mmCIF file of C-alpha atoms and ligand atoms in Angstrom:
data_model
loop_
_atom_site.group_PDB
_atom_site.id
_atom_site.type_symbol
_atom_site.label_atom_id
_atom_site.label_comp_id
_atom_site.label_asym_id
_atom_site.label_seq_id
_atom_site.Cartn_x
_atom_site.Cartn_y
_atom_site.Cartn_z
ATOM 1 C CA MET A 16 133.695 110.872 85.784
ATOM 2 C CA SER A 17 134.600 107.531 87.324
ATOM 3 C CA THR A 18 136.068 104.958 84.957
ATOM 4 C CA ALA A 19 135.415 101.969 87.238
ATOM 5 C CA ARG A 20 133.362 99.229 85.612
ATOM 6 C CA ARG A 21 129.848 99.156 86.929
ATOM 7 C CA VAL A 22 128.155 95.887 87.805
ATOM 8 C CA ARG A 23 125.408 94.936 85.344
ATOM 9 C CA THR A 24 122.302 94.759 87.523
ATOM 10 C CA ALA A 25 118.719 93.608 86.963
ATOM 11 C CA ILE A 26 115.776 94.604 89.148
ATOM 12 C CA LEU A 27 112.945 92.064 89.434
ATOM 13 C CA ILE A 28 109.503 93.411 90.259
ATOM 14 C CA SER A 29 105.862 92.356 90.424
ATOM 15 C CA GLY A 30 104.144 95.668 91.123
ATOM 16 C CA ARG A 31 104.380 99.445 91.282
ATOM 17 C CA GLY A 32 108.142 99.537 91.664
ATOM 18 C CA SER A 33 108.713 102.429 94.054
ATOM 19 C CA ASN A 34 111.937 100.813 95.321
ATOM 20 C CA MET A 35 112.909 100.239 91.704
ATOM 21 C CA VAL A 36 112.543 103.971 91.037
ATOM 22 C CA ALA A 37 114.737 104.802 94.047
ATOM 23 C CA LEU A 38 117.390 102.374 92.788
ATOM 24 C CA ILE A 39 117.275 103.759 89.243
ATOM 25 C CA GLU A 40 117.612 107.309 90.582
ATOM 26 C CA ALA A 41 120.609 106.407 92.747
ATOM 27 C CA ALA A 42 122.299 104.550 89.895
ATOM 28 C CA ARG A 43 122.196 107.673 87.721
ATOM 29 C CA ALA A 44 125.261 108.929 89.603
ATOM 30 C CA ALA A 45 128.340 108.177 87.526
ATOM 31 C CA ASP A 46 130.225 106.848 90.534
ATOM 32 C CA PHE A 47 127.457 104.466 91.636
ATOM 33 C CA PRO A 48 128.975 100.955 91.444
ATOM 34 C CA ALA A 49 125.931 99.298 89.820
ATOM 35 C CA GLU A 50 124.326 99.999 86.472
ATOM 36 C CA ILE A 51 120.647 99.099 86.152
ATOM 37 C CA VAL A 52 120.478 97.511 82.710
ATOM 38 C CA LEU A 53 117.233 95.545 82.991
ATOM 39 C CA VAL A 54 113.924 95.565 84.840
ATOM 40 C CA ALA A 55 112.026 92.278 84.573
ATOM 41 C CA ALA A 56 108.591 91.361 85.912
ATOM 42 C CA ASN A 57 106.663 88.128 86.325
ATOM 43 C CA LEU A 58 103.445 90.008 85.525
ATOM 44 C CA PRO A 59 103.266 91.749 82.144
ATOM 45 C CA ASP A 60 101.043 94.508 83.588
ATOM 46 C CA ALA A 61 103.329 95.333 86.546
ATOM 47 C CA GLY A 62 103.159 99.126 86.814
ATOM 48 C CA GLY A 63 106.893 99.419 87.325
ATOM 49 C CA LEU A 64 107.661 98.184 83.805
ATOM 50 C CA GLU A 65 106.316 101.364 82.232
ATOM 51 C CA ARG A 66 108.136 103.506 84.756
ATOM 52 C CA ALA A 67 111.400 101.701 83.939
ATOM 53 C CA ALA A 68 110.877 102.034 80.196
ATOM 54 C CA ALA A 69 110.209 105.754 80.675
ATOM 55 C CA SER A 70 113.668 105.961 82.287
ATOM 56 C CA GLY A 71 115.192 104.391 79.192
ATOM 57 C CA ILE A 72 115.899 101.015 80.801
ATOM 58 C CA ALA A 73 115.339 97.718 78.977
ATOM 59 C CA THR A 74 112.334 95.804 80.290
ATOM 60 C CA ALA A 75 111.166 92.210 80.055
ATOM 61 C CA ALA A 76 108.076 90.346 81.187
ATOM 62 C CA VAL A 77 108.294 86.626 81.885
ATOM 63 C CA ASP A 78 104.772 85.639 82.862
ATOM 64 C CA HIS A 79 104.903 82.884 85.486
ATOM 65 C CA ARG A 80 101.314 81.765 84.918
ATOM 66 C CA PRO A 81 101.783 79.566 81.823
ATOM 67 C CA PHE A 82 104.292 77.517 83.846
ATOM 68 C CA GLY A 83 101.654 76.556 86.424
ATOM 69 C CA LYS A 84 103.222 74.907 89.460
ATOM 70 C CA ASP A 85 106.577 74.362 87.753
ATOM 71 C CA ARG A 86 108.502 77.176 89.456
ATOM 72 C CA GLU A 87 111.835 76.046 88.149
ATOM 73 C CA ALA A 88 110.647 76.074 84.524
ATOM 74 C CA PHE A 89 109.558 79.704 85.036
ATOM 75 C CA GLU A 90 112.921 80.527 86.577
ATOM 76 C CA ARG A 91 114.801 78.896 83.685
ATOM 77 C CA ALA A 92 112.906 81.162 81.285
ATOM 78 C CA LEU A 93 113.708 84.171 83.493
ATOM 79 C CA ASP A 94 117.329 83.095 83.784
ATOM 80 C CA GLU A 95 117.652 82.995 79.987
ATOM 81 C CA VAL A 96 116.572 86.635 79.841
ATOM 82 C CA LEU A 97 119.066 87.526 82.582
ATOM 83 C CA GLN A 98 121.861 85.734 80.726
ATOM 84 C CA ALA A 99 120.922 87.447 77.452
ATOM 85 C CA HIS A 100 121.440 90.792 79.195
ATOM 86 C CA ARG A 101 124.710 89.586 80.787
ATOM 87 C CA ILE A 102 123.362 90.288 84.270
ATOM 88 C CA GLU A 103 125.819 89.971 87.160
ATOM 89 C CA LEU A 104 123.664 91.027 90.112
ATOM 90 C CA ILE A 105 119.934 90.729 90.821
ATOM 91 C CA VAL A 106 117.908 93.044 93.050
ATOM 92 C CA LEU A 107 114.439 91.864 94.108
ATOM 93 C CA ALA A 108 112.138 94.830 94.608
ATOM 94 C CA GLY A 109 108.626 93.682 95.428
ATOM 95 C CA PHE A 110 109.085 90.473 93.419
ATOM 96 C CA MET A 111 106.262 88.279 94.676
ATOM 97 C CA ARG A 112 107.491 84.829 93.623
ATOM 98 C CA VAL A 113 109.174 82.467 96.025
ATOM 99 C CA LEU A 114 112.414 81.382 94.352
ATOM 100 C CA THR A 115 113.543 77.745 94.259
ATOM 101 C CA PRO A 116 116.866 76.546 95.678
ATOM 102 C CA TRP A 117 117.975 75.998 92.059
ATOM 103 C CA PHE A 118 117.686 79.691 91.203
ATOM 104 C CA VAL A 119 118.917 80.968 94.574
ATOM 105 C CA THR A 120 121.990 78.728 94.534
ATOM 106 C CA ARG A 121 122.775 79.735 90.972
ATOM 107 C CA TRP A 122 122.793 83.431 91.978
ATOM 108 C CA GLN A 123 124.117 82.981 95.523
ATOM 109 C CA GLY A 124 125.865 86.130 96.752
ATOM 110 C CA ARG A 125 124.604 88.028 93.714
ATOM 111 C CA LEU A 126 120.937 88.158 94.717
ATOM 112 C CA ILE A 127 119.548 90.638 97.256
ATOM 113 C CA ASN A 128 116.112 91.549 98.575
ATOM 114 C CA ILE A 129 114.435 94.138 100.748
ATOM 115 C CA HIS A 130 111.949 92.944 103.331
ATOM 116 C CA PRO A 131 109.548 95.290 105.167
ATOM 117 C CA SER A 132 110.414 94.249 108.725
ATOM 118 C CA LEU A 133 113.368 94.058 111.069
ATOM 119 C CA LEU A 134 114.360 90.498 110.241
ATOM 120 C CA PRO A 135 114.380 87.952 111.799
ATOM 121 C CA ASP A 136 111.057 89.380 113.041
ATOM 122 C CA PHE A 137 108.026 89.028 110.806
ATOM 123 C CA ARG A 138 109.238 86.932 107.914
ATOM 124 C CA GLY A 139 106.656 86.423 105.168
ATOM 125 C CA THR A 140 103.755 88.673 104.231
ATOM 126 C CA HIS A 141 101.539 91.280 105.986
ATOM 127 C CA THR A 142 104.478 92.448 108.076
ATOM 128 C CA HIS A 143 103.014 95.831 109.036
ATOM 129 C CA ALA A 144 99.699 94.392 110.246
ATOM 130 C CA ARG A 145 101.567 91.758 112.228
ATOM 131 C CA ALA A 146 103.899 94.338 113.767
ATOM 132 C CA LEU A 147 100.896 96.408 114.875
ATOM 133 C CA GLU A 148 99.177 93.355 116.262
ATOM 134 C CA ALA A 149 102.287 92.348 118.189
ATOM 135 C CA GLY A 150 102.485 95.848 119.689
ATOM 136 C CA VAL A 151 106.189 96.363 118.936
ATOM 137 C CA ALA A 152 107.654 99.818 119.605
ATOM 138 C CA GLU A 153 109.996 99.672 116.599
ATOM 139 C CA HIS A 154 109.573 98.334 113.106
ATOM 140 C CA GLY A 155 111.551 98.800 109.908
ATOM 141 C CA CYS A 156 113.109 97.159 106.883
ATOM 142 C CA THR A 157 116.021 94.896 106.028
ATOM 143 C CA VAL A 158 118.238 94.575 102.961
ATOM 144 C CA HIS A 159 119.572 91.013 102.875
ATOM 145 C CA PHE A 160 121.247 88.393 100.745
ATOM 146 C CA VAL A 161 118.779 85.807 99.485
ATOM 147 C CA VAL A 162 119.310 82.202 100.590
ATOM 148 C CA PRO A 163 117.042 79.229 99.880
ATOM 149 C CA GLU A 164 115.125 79.638 103.157
ATOM 150 C CA LEU A 165 112.542 82.416 102.765
ATOM 151 C CA ASP A 166 113.487 85.782 104.359
ATOM 152 C CA ALA A 167 116.332 84.098 106.241
ATOM 153 C CA GLY A 168 119.384 85.469 104.411
ATOM 154 C CA PRO A 169 122.153 87.435 106.138
ATOM 155 C CA THR A 170 121.427 91.106 106.743
ATOM 156 C CA ILE A 171 123.320 93.781 104.800
ATOM 157 C CA LEU A 172 121.534 96.850 106.221
ATOM 158 C CA GLN A 173 118.542 97.671 108.394
ATOM 159 C CA ALA A 174 116.606 100.852 109.136
ATOM 160 C CA LYS A 175 114.330 101.285 112.143
ATOM 161 C CA VAL A 176 111.224 103.435 112.494
ATOM 162 C CA PRO A 177 109.095 104.041 115.586
ATOM 163 C CA VAL A 178 105.579 102.647 115.764
ATOM 164 C CA LEU A 179 103.469 105.644 116.795
ATOM 165 C CA PRO A 180 100.186 105.783 118.714
ATOM 166 C CA GLY A 181 97.309 105.727 116.244
ATOM 167 C CA ASP A 182 99.343 104.045 113.494
ATOM 168 C CA ASP A 183 97.485 101.863 111.057
ATOM 169 C CA GLU A 184 98.877 99.647 108.323
ATOM 170 C CA ALA A 185 98.942 102.514 105.812
ATOM 171 C CA SER A 186 100.761 105.019 108.015
ATOM 172 C CA LEU A 187 103.266 102.463 109.258
ATOM 173 C CA SER A 188 104.011 101.047 105.805
ATOM 174 C CA ALA A 189 104.524 104.589 104.426
ATOM 175 C CA ARG A 190 107.050 105.325 107.207
ATOM 176 C CA VAL A 191 108.895 102.077 106.489
ATOM 177 C CA LEU A 192 108.790 102.581 102.697
ATOM 178 C CA GLU A 193 110.536 105.921 103.041
ATOM 179 C CA GLN A 194 113.407 104.087 104.757
ATOM 180 C CA GLU A 195 113.371 101.322 102.125
ATOM 181 C CA HIS A 196 113.982 103.930 99.448
ATOM 182 C CA ARG A 197 116.910 105.271 101.465
ATOM 183 C CA ILE A 198 118.696 102.035 102.414
ATOM 184 C CA TYR A 199 118.108 99.883 99.319
ATOM 185 C CA PRO A 200 120.393 101.967 97.094
ATOM 186 C CA GLN A 201 122.973 101.942 99.926
ATOM 187 C CA GLY A 202 122.715 98.162 100.218
ATOM 188 C CA LEU A 203 123.052 97.703 96.472
ATOM 189 C CA ALA A 204 126.138 99.941 96.439
ATOM 190 C CA LEU A 205 127.733 97.891 99.234
ATOM 191 C CA VAL A 206 127.229 94.626 97.329
ATOM 192 C CA ALA A 207 128.103 95.951 93.864
ATOM 193 C CA SER A 208 131.331 97.507 95.146
ATOM 194 C CA GLY A 209 132.284 94.284 96.913
ATOM 195 C CA ALA A 210 132.190 95.988 100.321
ATOM 196 C CA ALA A 211 129.489 93.538 101.480
ATOM 197 C CA ARG A 212 129.825 89.882 100.543
ATOM 198 C CA LEU A 213 128.125 86.610 101.335
ATOM 199 C CA GLU A 214 130.701 84.322 102.929
ATOM 200 C CA ASN A 215 129.960 81.014 104.630
ATOM 201 C CA ALA A 216 126.267 81.943 104.873
ATOM 202 C CA ALA A 217 127.048 85.263 106.598
ATOM 203 C CA ALA A 218 127.196 88.829 105.288
ATOM 204 C CA VAL A 219 130.719 90.211 105.577
ATOM 205 C CA GLU A 220 131.538 93.891 105.270
ATOM 206 C CA THR A 221 134.964 95.254 104.444
HETATM 207 C C1 LIG B 326 108.083 96.805 99.560
HETATM 208 O O1 LIG B 326 107.416 97.043 100.761
HETATM 209 C C2 LIG B 326 109.161 95.780 99.767
HETATM 210 O O2 LIG B 326 109.728 95.823 101.030
HETATM 211 C C3 LIG B 326 108.403 94.495 99.602
HETATM 212 O O3 LIG B 326 107.466 94.743 98.588
HETATM 213 C C4 LIG B 326 107.165 96.135 98.540
HETATM 214 C C5 LIG B 326 107.442 96.592 97.146
HETATM 215 O O4 LIG B 326 107.041 97.919 96.937
HETATM 216 N N1 LIG B 326 109.337 93.417 99.328
HETATM 217 P P1 LIG B 326 107.474 98.683 95.613
HETATM 218 O O5 LIG B 326 106.922 97.872 94.436
HETATM 219 O O6 LIG B 326 108.950 98.766 95.598
HETATM 220 O O7 LIG B 326 106.814 100.013 95.712
#
């Protein structure tokens, strides 16, 4: 068994948490460089919370709704939970809150996301519908460092899938999701091991 210290990692979710499950599975390996010690959600009924608890991982819900439009106040409450669990690295996995520059700067280089498109194409939401509408031949997903500008952070890893004749949003998103589950654990391992770093607003791999 490896004796290397594993990076204390939190996964933030808002929904079903299929990427979260893939990350938890990968992190079961003793030599995986990150340990998932917390799953936190901004919605107390996020399905992924139960799935995480069933895997024996600590969970927390910090409901954003009582904070109204004050995003930073919500993030301060979330940050307190992260500090209490001595979190070193944050993985966003279907976390549907836009983060403020305050939070992003605080966690700069230690905050990653997966986006269901080949960034810089199709930032924002409804990526699969927009890819179909645009008629692209290839689509995919991107693991990236989070920077204050939405979906604009440096890429760590990407996976491509073909867009096939007859595809609809459901078939295309399922094909992309399969790749998300494959590359997100790889991306997390690269960052947790220090092999991929955020330097001068670019992702650097060693
Ligand atoms: C994924 O498509 C991810 O790329 C996007 O939100 C979705 C989350 O799905 N950011 P899940 O909750 O991980 O199943």
